[in-house]
PDB file of C-alpha atoms in Angstrom:
ATOM      1  CA  MET A 674     -44.983  54.989 100.206  1.00 60.00           C
ATOM      2  CA  THR A 675     -41.650  53.288 100.060  1.00 65.00           C
ATOM      3  CA  VAL A 676     -40.218  51.814 103.242  1.00 67.00           C
ATOM      4  CA  ARG A 677     -36.469  52.255 103.379  1.00 71.00           C
ATOM      5  CA  PHE A 678     -34.005  50.368 105.509  1.00 78.00           C
ATOM      6  CA  PRO A 679     -30.757  52.355 105.562  1.00 82.00           C
ATOM      7  CA  THR A 680     -28.914  49.493 107.253  1.00 85.00           C
ATOM      8  CA  ILE A 681     -29.795  47.149 104.426  1.00 89.00           C
ATOM      9  CA  ASP A 682     -28.996  49.791 101.802  1.00 88.00           C
ATOM     10  CA  ILE A 683     -25.559  50.446 103.279  1.00 90.00           C
ATOM     11  CA  ALA A 684     -24.697  46.747 103.553  1.00 92.00           C
ATOM     12  CA  ALA A 685     -26.043  46.108 100.048  1.00 93.00           C
ATOM     13  CA  SER A 686     -23.835  48.861  98.655  1.00 92.00           C
ATOM     14  CA  GLY A 687     -20.876  47.161 100.333  1.00 93.00           C
ATOM     15  CA  LEU A 688     -21.863  43.814  98.832  1.00 95.00           C
ATOM     16  CA  ALA A 689     -22.061  45.298  95.340  1.00 95.00           C
ATOM     17  CA  ALA A 690     -18.771  47.161  95.698  1.00 96.00           C
ATOM     18  CA  GLU A 691     -16.876  44.149  97.031  1.00 96.00           C
ATOM     19  CA  ARG A 692     -18.347  41.861  94.375  1.00 96.00           C
ATOM     20  CA  PHE A 693     -17.084  44.273  91.711  1.00 97.00           C
ATOM     21  CA  ARG A 694     -13.682  44.398  93.419  1.00 97.00           C
ATOM     22  CA  MET A 695     -13.500  40.584  93.351  1.00 97.00           C
ATOM     23  CA  GLU A 696     -14.331  40.613  89.625  1.00 97.00           C
ATOM     24  CA  VAL A 697     -11.563  43.129  88.903  1.00 97.00           C
ATOM     25  CA  THR A 698      -9.092  41.144  91.013  1.00 97.00           C
ATOM     26  CA  ALA A 699     -10.034  37.922  89.231  1.00 97.00           C
ATOM     27  CA  ASN A 700      -9.484  39.695  85.904  1.00 97.00           C
ATOM     28  CA  ASN A 701      -6.046  40.815  87.118  1.00 97.00           C
ATOM     29  CA  ILE A 702      -5.126  37.245  88.059  1.00 97.00           C
ATOM     30  CA  ALA A 703      -6.410  35.904  84.744  1.00 97.00           C
ATOM     31  CA  ASN A 704      -4.279  38.402  82.816  1.00 97.00           C
ATOM     32  CA  ALA A 705      -1.108  38.172  84.939  1.00 96.00           C
ATOM     33  CA  GLY A 706       0.706  36.385  82.130  1.00 94.00           C
ATOM     34  CA  THR A 707      -0.440  38.669  79.308  1.00 95.00           C
ATOM     35  CA  THR A 708       2.579  40.256  77.674  1.00 95.00           C
ATOM     36  CA  MET A 709       0.742  42.054  74.863  1.00 94.00           C
ATOM     37  CA  THR A 710      -2.680  43.738  74.860  1.00 94.00           C
ATOM     38  CA  ASP A 711      -4.490  45.758  72.212  1.00 94.00           C
ATOM     39  CA  THR A 712      -2.407  48.785  73.227  1.00 92.00           C
ATOM     40  CA  GLY A 713       0.835  46.956  72.467  1.00 92.00           C
ATOM     41  CA  GLN A 714       1.797  46.953  76.158  1.00 94.00           C
ATOM     42  CA  PRO A 715       1.572  44.179  78.748  1.00 96.00           C
ATOM     43  CA  TYR A 716      -1.577  43.961  80.833  1.00 97.00           C
ATOM     44  CA  ARG A 717      -1.651  46.729  83.443  1.00 97.00           C
ATOM     45  CA  ARG A 718      -3.049  45.857  86.882  1.00 97.00           C
ATOM     46  CA  GLN A 719      -6.441  47.454  87.576  1.00 97.00           C
ATOM     47  CA  ALA A 720      -7.620  48.734  90.960  1.00 96.00           C
ATOM     48  CA  VAL A 721     -11.117  49.709  92.046  1.00 96.00           C
ATOM     49  CA  VAL A 722     -11.611  53.182  93.509  1.00 96.00           C
ATOM     50  CA  PHE A 723     -14.250  53.474  96.235  1.00 94.00           C
ATOM     51  CA  ALA A 724     -15.937  56.573  97.643  1.00 90.00           C
ATOM     52  CA  ALA A 725     -18.549  57.197 100.281  1.00 86.00           C
ATOM     53  CA  GLY A 726     -21.961  56.833  98.704  1.00 81.00           C
ATOM     54  CA  LEU A 727     -24.629  59.486  98.963  1.00 74.00           C
ATOM     55  CA  ASP A 728     -28.239  58.840  99.831  1.00 66.00           C
ATOM     56  CA  PRO A 729     -29.764  57.438  96.616  1.00 58.00           C
ATOM     57  CA  VAL A 730     -33.061  59.255  97.145  1.00 61.00           C
ATOM     58  CA  ASP A 731     -32.017  62.673  98.402  1.00 60.00           C
ATOM     59  CA  ARG A 732     -28.446  62.873  96.984  1.00 57.00           C
ATOM     60  CA  LYS A 733     -27.665  65.288  99.803  1.00 57.00           C
ATOM     61  CA  HIS A 734     -24.148  66.259 100.728  1.00 57.00           C
ATOM     62  CA  GLY A 735     -22.578  66.104 104.162  1.00 57.00           C
ATOM     63  CA  ALA A 736     -22.021  63.504 106.862  1.00 54.00           C
ATOM     64  CA  ALA A 737     -25.756  62.840 107.316  1.00 57.00           C
ATOM     65  CA  ALA A 738     -26.122  61.908 103.660  1.00 63.00           C
ATOM     66  CA  MET A 739     -23.403  59.233 103.688  1.00 68.00           C
ATOM     67  CA  HIS A 740     -24.939  56.067 102.514  1.00 79.00           C
ATOM     68  CA  GLY A 741     -22.571  53.164 102.159  1.00 87.00           C
ATOM     69  CA  VAL A 742     -19.938  52.887  99.487  1.00 91.00           C
ATOM     70  CA  GLU A 743     -19.920  53.178  95.752  1.00 91.00           C
ATOM     71  CA  VAL A 744     -17.457  52.369  93.018  1.00 93.00           C
ATOM     72  CA  VAL A 745     -16.318  55.563  91.333  1.00 94.00           C
ATOM     73  CA  GLY A 746     -13.889  54.032  88.896  1.00 95.00           C
ATOM     74  CA  VAL A 747     -11.232  51.567  87.947  1.00 97.00           C
ATOM     75  CA  GLU A 748      -7.680  52.838  87.600  1.00 97.00           C
ATOM     76  CA  GLY A 749      -4.610  51.285  86.097  1.00 96.00           C
ATOM     77  CA  ASP A 750      -1.628  50.705  88.370  1.00 95.00           C
ATOM     78  CA  PRO A 751       1.067  53.160  87.197  1.00 95.00           C
ATOM     79  CA  SER A 752       3.984  50.992  88.368  1.00 95.00           C
ATOM     80  CA  GLU A 753       6.632  49.959  85.878  1.00 95.00           C
ATOM     81  CA  PHE A 754       6.411  46.722  83.959  1.00 96.00           C
ATOM     82  CA  PRO A 755       9.068  44.224  84.995  1.00 96.00           C
ATOM     83  CA  SER A 756      11.085  42.759  82.156  1.00 95.00           C
ATOM     84  CA  ILE A 757      13.014  39.558  81.647  1.00 96.00           C
ATOM     85  CA  TYR A 758      15.577  38.512  79.084  1.00 97.00           C
ATOM     86  CA  ASN A 759      13.972  35.995  76.755  1.00 95.00           C
ATOM     87  CA  PRO A 760      14.998  36.585  73.134  1.00 96.00           C
ATOM     88  CA  ALA A 761      12.936  33.590  71.955  1.00 95.00           C
ATOM     89  CA  HIS A 762       9.661  35.134  73.162  1.00 94.00           C
ATOM     90  CA  PRO A 763       7.474  36.484  70.321  1.00 94.00           C
ATOM     91  CA  HIS A 764       7.024  39.815  72.168  1.00 94.00           C
ATOM     92  CA  ALA A 765      10.737  40.357  72.877  1.00 94.00           C
ATOM     93  CA  ASP A 766      12.182  43.719  71.865  1.00 93.00           C
ATOM     94  CA  ALA A 767      15.311  44.155  69.740  1.00 95.00           C
ATOM     95  CA  ASP A 768      17.537  43.569  72.798  1.00 96.00           C
ATOM     96  CA  GLY A 769      15.698  40.354  73.722  1.00 95.00           C
ATOM     97  CA  PHE A 770      13.782  41.698  76.728  1.00 96.00           C
ATOM     98  CA  VAL A 771      10.101  40.981  77.296  1.00 96.00           C
ATOM     99  CA  LYS A 772       7.964  43.307  79.384  1.00 96.00           C
ATOM    100  CA  LEU A 773       5.692  41.451  81.781  1.00 96.00           C
ATOM    101  CA  SER A 774       2.427  42.451  83.388  1.00 96.00           C
ATOM    102  CA  ASN A 775       2.715  44.426  86.645  1.00 96.00           C
ATOM    103  CA  VAL A 776       0.236  42.074  88.347  1.00 97.00           C
ATOM    104  CA  LYS A 777       1.693  40.429  91.456  1.00 96.00           C
ATOM    105  CA  ILE A 778      -0.254  37.279  92.299  1.00 97.00           C
ATOM    106  CA  PRO A 779       0.376  37.410  96.093  1.00 97.00           C
ATOM    107  CA  GLU A 780      -0.977  40.976  96.245  1.00 96.00           C
ATOM    108  CA  GLU A 781      -3.993  39.969  94.187  1.00 97.00           C
ATOM    109  CA  MET A 782      -4.675  37.052  96.511  1.00 97.00           C
ATOM    110  CA  VAL A 783      -4.544  39.398  99.523  1.00 97.00           C
ATOM    111  CA  ASP A 784      -6.964  41.757  97.746  1.00 95.00           C
ATOM    112  CA  LEU A 785      -9.238  38.847  96.916  1.00 96.00           C
ATOM    113  CA  ILE A 786      -9.269  37.612 100.519  1.00 97.00           C
ATOM    114  CA  THR A 787      -9.861  41.144 101.827  1.00 97.00           C
ATOM    115  CA  ALA A 788     -12.749  41.670  99.417  1.00 96.00           C
ATOM    116  CA  SER A 789     -14.182  38.281 100.324  1.00 96.00           C
ATOM    117  CA  ARG A 790     -14.033  39.061 104.056  1.00 97.00           C
ATOM    118  CA  SER A 791     -15.665  42.444 103.496  1.00 95.00           C
ATOM    119  CA  TYR A 792     -18.380  40.777 101.438  1.00 96.00           C
ATOM    120  CA  GLU A 793     -18.995  38.300 104.250  1.00 97.00           C
ATOM    121  CA  ALA A 794     -19.164  41.100 106.843  1.00 96.00           C
ATOM    122  CA  ASN A 795     -21.776  42.975 104.812  1.00 94.00           C
ATOM    123  CA  SER A 796     -23.745  39.791 104.288  1.00 96.00           C
ATOM    124  CA  LYS A 797     -23.645  39.100 108.023  1.00 96.00           C
ATOM    125  CA  ALA A 798     -24.862  42.649 108.756  1.00 94.00           C
ATOM    126  CA  ILE A 799     -27.909  42.020 106.569  1.00 94.00           C
ATOM    127  CA  SER A 800     -28.563  38.668 108.267  1.00 96.00           C
ATOM    128  CA  VAL A 801     -28.313  40.172 111.753  1.00 95.00           C
ATOM    129  CA  PHE A 802     -30.612  43.039 110.785  1.00 94.00           C
ATOM    130  CA  LYS A 803     -33.137  40.550 109.390  1.00 94.00           C
ATOM    131  CA  GLU A 804     -33.022  38.532 112.632  1.00 95.00           C
ATOM    132  CA  MET A 805     -33.543  41.688 114.695  1.00 94.00           C
ATOM    133  CA  VAL A 806     -36.572  42.667 112.641  1.00 92.00           C
ATOM    134  CA  GLU A 807     -38.024  39.157 112.934  1.00 94.00           C
ATOM    135  CA  GLN A 808     -37.513  39.151 116.708  1.00 95.00           C
ATOM    136  CA  THR A 809     -39.105  42.588 116.985  1.00 94.00           C
ATOM    137  CA  LEU A 810     -42.140  41.455 115.001  1.00 93.00           C
ATOM    138  CA  THR A 811     -42.423  38.342 117.148  1.00 94.00           C
ATOM    139  CA  LEU A 812     -42.326  40.433 120.341  1.00 94.00           C
ATOM    140  CA  LEU A 813     -44.909  42.857 118.957  1.00 93.00           C
ATOM    141  CA  GLN A 814     -47.212  39.930 118.219  1.00 91.00           C
ATOM    142  CA  GLY A 815     -46.935  38.811 121.850  1.00 86.00           C
ATOM    143  CA  GLY A 816     -44.679  35.869 121.142  1.00 70.00           C
ATOM    144  CA  GLN A 817     -41.389  34.996 122.710  1.00 64.00           C
TER     145      GLN A 817
END
């Protein structure tokens, strides 16, 4: 018999999702200056797509089966690439313009902070749940 703790499962799914989001954001920041990728285009900003997770055991549908969050994909940001005039750049076109990545560092930093705060909140939820279980066990054993 497996003992399940839905509270822990939900918070753990949030931890995993936010950790993945931080990895994608860090990758965006690392590639903000990339003007040419394997596709011949500048690096395109990536964004994580979340969805409500279903119960991992039952995989039921409906509000009762909601079980945290899960990552359903990573999508490229469809916004245009900004360009600058720099005819000396090796990736400049015939007119001397270079297309830049559509990553905006301030937005990435906000995403990183948001993901970090969400990660902390999920971690705190697990800690509080653990404390509640420990206090309950202590009370059941006749302690204070």
